[in-house]
Every structure is written in C-alpha cells, then in structure tokens.
Amino acid sequence: MEALVILGAAACATVLVLGGFGGALWLGLRALGARHRRLVALPVRPIAELVPGPARVKVRGRVVPLGDLVRDPLEAEPCVAYEFDVKAKSEPSGSGARRAWSWNRVAGAAQTGDFALDDGTGLVRIVGPVALIGLREDPETDDPRLHPFARAQLPALREGATLAGVRKLLRAGVEVRAVGRVAAEPDAPSSAYRDRAPRLRLVASEDGEVLVGDRDDWFGP
C-alpha cells in the first residue's frame, strides 16, 4: 500500500512538472506572438522625422556602407553583414511512425560592418548587435565547403555527417526594413555621412538587437 502511495505521489509530481513546463511554454509562445504583432503593427517612419527616444521605431531604406565591407566565410562575398550557421543531421530518434531526424547547429559565424540606411529623406546609422531576418541564400546540403568550416570549429564532428548551411547576407544597395531605438550619433564616421542631417543611429531596444531584414511576415507590408 505504501508503495502505491509513493507511486501515486510521484505520478502527481510528474504531471505537475509537465503541466508547469507546458504552461510556461504556452506563456512564452503567447508573449512571442504578442511581440511579433507589435512589430508588424509598427508604422514605417521617415528617417528625417526621427528623434532620439526610448520607443522602438521602424524605418525602410537602402543599405549604404560607411566603412570597409565584410566577407562571408563561404563565398568570401562582400557585404555589410552576414550570419552563417552549419547544422548536422543527427541520427533518428523515437521508433515506428515517431522516428524522426533532427538538425543540430555545429558551427557558425557572424559579422557586421559599418553601415546606414538611406530612405531619401535622411540617413540613419545602424549600430549592432544586428539580427538579420530573411535575406537567406542557403548553400546546397552537403556542399563540400561546409565540412572544413564546421570541422575547424568542431574537430570531433562525425565523419560522413550530413551538413546543411544557413547563410544570410546583407548587401550594399538593397532595400530593407530595420527596427530599433533612435539615439543621437555623437561622431559621424565619414564626410559623406557627416554632411547628412539629422545625425542619428538606430540601436538595440529591449529585444537586445536591431532587427534588419526583408520579410513581410516579420516587418509588415
């Protein structure tokens, strides 16, 4: 009888733990959805009308380099920012109909140069950290260039592992949207930039990053 009581208590505790986890997951997803809706609902502001403040703003403009370009590690293609991740296909887990593959990140790199957005009314400098949304140009799965890149960061990578790359590039001249907080620019980095007014920068808001990208489902039309 005592054993049954102990088992019953353990089962109840498991249900409570799982229920708590499920509730936390639901609340997290709900908060993420609300944050995403607020992001989509933000109106695009002309750069000339921006003023420093704590509120998040959304701008749309053409990417203008303010310094040297950076180069992505796969193609060595010049850009103002990139994010590159390599994922390895793991052994299937589960059994029967539930048996499924999964992908795990095994290597990656990211770099952001000095750049601004120009919407024709003004110029705003983007100051990282920057998160690229969209802008994906993924290489083919098992591109032979992925293996040496991944193995340099993870020497224990399994021989013959199936690899897939996720590459995001922000090129000069493309039009994107960006979301962040407006701050005053204390020291313009170039004469071309110094001649433009107002001198402002877009910096990270409460999300911890300046979001930059081209996806309508994230930034709205």
One Martini backbone bead per residue (centre of mass of N, CA, C, O) as a GRO file, in nm:
protein
  221
    1MET     BB    1   0.059   0.062  -0.022
    2GLU     BB    2   0.299   0.254   0.007
    3ALA     BB    3   0.392   0.221  -0.284
    4LEU     BB    4   0.137   0.340  -0.413
    5VAL     BB    5   0.162   0.618  -0.286
    6ILE     BB    6   0.436   0.688  -0.404
    7LEU     BB    7   0.355   0.657  -0.704
    8GLY     BB    8   0.128   0.864  -0.696
    9ALA     BB    9   0.302   1.106  -0.615
   10ALA     BB   10   0.495   1.092  -0.858
   11ALA     BB   11   0.281   1.130  -1.076
   12CYS     BB   12   0.181   1.404  -0.981
   13ALA     BB   13   0.452   1.549  -1.005
   14THR     BB   14   0.485   1.504  -1.309
   15VAL     BB   15   0.231   1.654  -1.396
   16LEU     BB   16   0.312   1.927  -1.270
   17VAL     BB   17   0.571   1.966  -1.427
   18LEU     BB   18   0.453   1.944  -1.712
   19GLY     BB   19   0.241   2.162  -1.670
   20GLY     BB   20   0.443   2.389  -1.611
   21PHE     BB   21   0.594   2.370  -1.880
   22GLY     BB   22   0.350   2.412  -2.065
   23GLY     BB   23   0.272   2.688  -1.949
   24ALA     BB   24   0.539   2.831  -2.010
   25LEU     BB   25   0.534   2.781  -2.314
   26TRP     BB   26   0.267   2.925  -2.371
   27LEU     BB   27   0.353   3.202  -2.259
   28GLY     BB   28   0.595   3.239  -2.448
   29LEU     BB   29   0.437   3.224  -2.717
   30ARG     BB   30   0.244   3.455  -2.653
   31ALA     BB   31   0.461   3.676  -2.621
   32LEU     BB   32   0.583   3.642  -2.903
   33GLY     BB   33   0.324   3.708  -3.060
   34ALA     BB   34   0.284   3.993  -2.946
   35ARG     BB   35   0.559   4.107  -3.042
   36HIS     BB   36   0.510   4.053  -3.343
   37ARG     BB   37   0.257   4.230  -3.376
   38ARG     BB   38   0.397   4.495  -3.296
   39LEU     BB   39   0.601   4.493  -3.524
   40VAL     BB   40   0.402   4.496  -3.765
   41ALA     BB   41   0.241   4.763  -3.657
   42LEU     BB   42   0.465   4.933  -3.716
   43PRO     BB   43   0.542   5.219  -3.851
   44VAL     BB   44   0.686   5.382  -4.103
   45ARG     BB   45   0.960   5.605  -4.075
   46PRO     BB   46   1.095   5.884  -4.147
   47ILE     BB   47   1.414   5.979  -4.092
   48ALA     BB   48   1.366   6.295  -4.066
   49GLU     BB   49   1.154   6.233  -3.804
   50LEU     BB   50   1.358   6.146  -3.612
   51VAL     BB   51   1.399   6.085  -3.254
   52PRO     BB   52   1.521   6.054  -2.966
   53GLY     BB   53   1.439   5.741  -2.786
   54PRO     BB   54   1.277   5.454  -2.633
   55ALA     BB   55   1.125   5.390  -2.877
   56ARG     BB   56   1.025   5.198  -3.122
   57VAL     BB   57   1.131   5.178  -3.469
   58LYS     BB   58   1.053   5.202  -3.825
   59VAL     BB   59   1.252   5.147  -4.118
   60ARG     BB   60   1.323   5.240  -4.467
   61GLY     BB   61   1.609   5.133  -4.676
   62ARG     BB   62   1.917   5.183  -4.810
   63VAL     BB   63   2.220   5.035  -4.824
   64VAL     BB   64   2.507   5.203  -4.663
   65PRO     BB   65   2.826   5.220  -4.662
   66LEU     BB   66   3.087   5.340  -4.405
   67GLY     BB   67   3.293   5.110  -4.478
   68ASP     BB   68   3.418   4.828  -4.470
   69LEU     BB   69   3.373   4.533  -4.592
   70VAL     BB   70   3.254   4.216  -4.558
   71ARG     BB   71   3.309   3.849  -4.547
   72ASP     BB   72   3.201   3.558  -4.614
   73PRO     BB   73   3.309   3.222  -4.543
   74LEU     BB   74   3.218   3.085  -4.821
   75GLU     BB   75   3.242   3.321  -5.072
   76ALA     BB   76   3.369   3.602  -5.008
   77GLU     BB   77   3.138   3.809  -4.998
   78PRO     BB   78   3.050   4.123  -5.015
   79CYS     BB   79   2.932   4.300  -4.717
   80VAL     BB   80   2.774   4.433  -4.418
   81ALA     BB   81   2.640   4.144  -4.346
   82TYR     BB   82   2.646   3.825  -4.156
   83GLU     BB   83   2.508   3.484  -4.140
   84PHE     BB   84   2.651   3.159  -4.030
   85ASP     BB   85   2.533   2.819  -4.044
   86VAL     BB   86   2.589   2.481  -3.922
   87LYS     BB   87   2.425   2.167  -3.979
   88ALA     BB   88   2.355   1.848  -3.835
   89LYS     BB   89   2.256   1.530  -3.896
   90SER     BB   90   2.088   1.319  -3.703
   91GLU     BB   91   1.989   1.062  -3.554
   92PRO     BB   92   1.720   0.892  -3.520
   93SER     BB   93   1.434   0.919  -3.323
   94GLY     BB   94   1.261   0.683  -3.198
   95SER     BB   95   0.964   0.500  -3.318
   96GLY     BB   96   0.839   0.434  -3.596
   97ALA     BB   97   0.636   0.697  -3.672
   98ARG     BB   98   0.834   0.876  -3.463
   99ARG     BB   99   1.066   0.866  -3.646
  100ALA     BB  100   1.331   1.123  -3.644
  101TRP     BB  101   1.494   1.387  -3.757
  102SER     BB  102   1.773   1.612  -3.681
  103TRP     BB  103   1.909   1.946  -3.624
  104ASN     BB  104   2.246   2.064  -3.546
  105ARG     BB  105   2.446   2.298  -3.433
  106VAL     BB  106   2.819   2.323  -3.511
  107ALA     BB  107   2.842   2.610  -3.663
  108GLY     BB  108   2.965   2.963  -3.681
  109ALA     BB  109   2.901   3.306  -3.812
  110ALA     BB  110   2.947   3.671  -3.751
  111GLN     BB  111   2.910   4.001  -3.920
  112THR     BB  112   2.945   4.365  -3.879
  113GLY     BB  113   2.941   4.654  -4.027
  114ASP     BB  114   2.944   4.979  -4.151
  115PHE     BB  115   2.609   5.121  -4.158
  116ALA     BB  116   2.323   5.245  -4.348
  117LEU     BB  117   2.012   5.414  -4.398
  118ASP     BB  118   1.836   5.525  -4.703
  119ASP     BB  119   1.518   5.718  -4.780
  120GLY     BB  120   1.577   6.033  -4.893
  121THR     BB  121   1.553   6.203  -4.606
  122GLY     BB  122   1.788   6.018  -4.478
  123LEU     BB  123   2.030   5.908  -4.225
  124VAL     BB  124   2.090   5.586  -4.056
  125ARG     BB  125   2.268   5.433  -3.823
  126ILE     BB  126   2.380   5.098  -3.763
  127VAL     BB  127   2.388   4.953  -3.432
  128GLY     BB  128   2.480   4.702  -3.273
  129PRO     BB  129   2.326   4.435  -3.256
  130VAL     BB  130   2.243   4.219  -3.535
  131ALA     BB  131   1.940   4.090  -3.689
  132LEU     BB  132   1.869   3.871  -3.946
  133ILE     BB  133   1.575   3.884  -4.159
  134GLY     BB  134   1.621   3.675  -4.378
  135LEU     BB  135   1.836   3.683  -4.649
  136ARG     BB  136   1.845   3.398  -4.781
  137GLU     BB  137   2.136   3.176  -4.906
  138ASP     BB  138   2.146   2.862  -4.935
  139PRO     BB  139   2.325   2.604  -4.953
  140GLU     BB  140   2.388   2.306  -5.031
  141THR     BB  141   2.360   2.010  -4.928
  142ASP     BB  142   2.681   1.907  -4.880
  143ASP     BB  143   2.872   2.112  -4.920
  144PRO     BB  144   3.215   2.082  -4.921
  145ARG     BB  145   3.269   2.361  -4.761
  146LEU     BB  146   3.138   2.285  -4.479
  147HIS     BB  147   3.338   2.085  -4.345
  148PRO     BB  148   3.592   2.261  -4.279
  149PHE     BB  149   3.439   2.474  -4.119
  150ALA     BB  150   3.320   2.285  -3.900
  151ARG     BB  151   3.589   2.136  -3.810
  152ALA     BB  152   3.734   2.391  -3.699
  153GLN     BB  153   3.511   2.404  -3.453
  154LEU     BB  154   3.457   2.066  -3.477
  155PRO     BB  155   3.667   1.806  -3.463
  156ALA     BB  156   3.436   1.580  -3.365
  157LEU     BB  157   3.310   1.543  -3.621
  158ARG     BB  158   3.144   1.330  -3.797
  159GLU     BB  159   3.200   1.117  -4.027
  160GLY     BB  160   2.975   1.180  -4.288
  161ALA     BB  161   2.818   1.414  -4.227
  162THR     BB  162   2.523   1.587  -4.262
  163LEU     BB  163   2.515   1.909  -4.416
  164ALA     BB  164   2.387   2.245  -4.342
  165GLY     BB  165   2.327   2.573  -4.461
  166VAL     BB  166   2.297   2.913  -4.316
  167ARG     BB  167   2.260   3.209  -4.517
  168LYS     BB  168   2.316   3.564  -4.449
  169LEU     BB  169   2.279   3.864  -4.652
  170LEU     BB  170   2.399   4.211  -4.654
  171ARG     BB  171   2.373   4.428  -4.907
  172ALA     BB  172   2.456   4.669  -5.095
  173GLY     BB  173   2.154   4.854  -5.200
  174VAL     BB  174   1.943   4.731  -5.044
  175GLU     BB  175   1.611   4.691  -4.931
  176VAL     BB  176   1.512   4.758  -4.593
  177ARG     BB  177   1.426   4.684  -4.263
  178ALA     BB  178   1.417   4.853  -3.934
  179VAL     BB  179   1.450   4.785  -3.572
  180GLY     BB  180   1.460   5.039  -3.309
  181ARG     BB  181   1.650   5.278  -3.138
  182VAL     BB  182   1.691   5.619  -3.101
  183ALA     BB  183   2.003   5.795  -3.143
  184ALA     BB  184   2.262   5.983  -3.109
  185GLU     BB  185   2.532   6.093  -3.314
  186PRO     BB  186   2.848   6.183  -3.205
  187ASP     BB  187   3.035   6.049  -3.458
  188ALA     BB  188   3.098   6.075  -3.767
  189PRO     BB  189   3.274   5.852  -4.003
  190SER     BB  190   3.207   6.054  -4.256
  191SER     BB  191   3.160   6.296  -4.483
  192ALA     BB  192   2.903   6.184  -4.618
  193TYR     BB  193   2.758   6.160  -4.342
  194ARG     BB  194   2.807   6.447  -4.213
  195ASP     BB  195   2.621   6.602  -4.433
  196ARG     BB  196   2.394   6.469  -4.290
  197ALA     BB  197   2.050   6.523  -4.180
  198PRO     BB  198   2.026   6.379  -3.915
  199ARG     BB  199   2.236   6.251  -3.653
  200LEU     BB  200   2.176   5.906  -3.643
  201ARG     BB  201   2.086   5.605  -3.453
  202LEU     BB  202   2.035   5.252  -3.450
  203VAL     BB  203   1.942   5.068  -3.167
  204ALA     BB  204   1.893   4.868  -2.925
  205SER     BB  205   1.640   4.733  -2.762
  206GLU     BB  206   1.474   4.513  -2.559
  207ASP     BB  207   1.575   4.272  -2.753
  208GLY     BB  208   1.906   4.335  -2.809
  209GLU     BB  209   1.835   4.418  -3.116
  210VAL     BB  210   1.868   4.488  -3.452
  211LEU     BB  211   1.629   4.466  -3.693
  212VAL     BB  212   1.705   4.312  -4.018
  213GLY     BB  213   1.503   4.309  -4.330
  214ASP     BB  214   1.254   4.138  -4.585
  215ARG     BB  215   1.007   4.035  -4.410
  216ASP     BB  216   0.667   4.068  -4.402
  217ASP     BB  217   0.596   3.874  -4.153
  218TRP     BB  218   0.773   4.072  -3.963
  219PHE     BB  219   0.734   4.392  -4.086
  220GLY     BB  220   0.544   4.418  -4.299
  221PRO     BB  221   0.441   4.614  -4.578
   0.00000   0.00000   0.00000
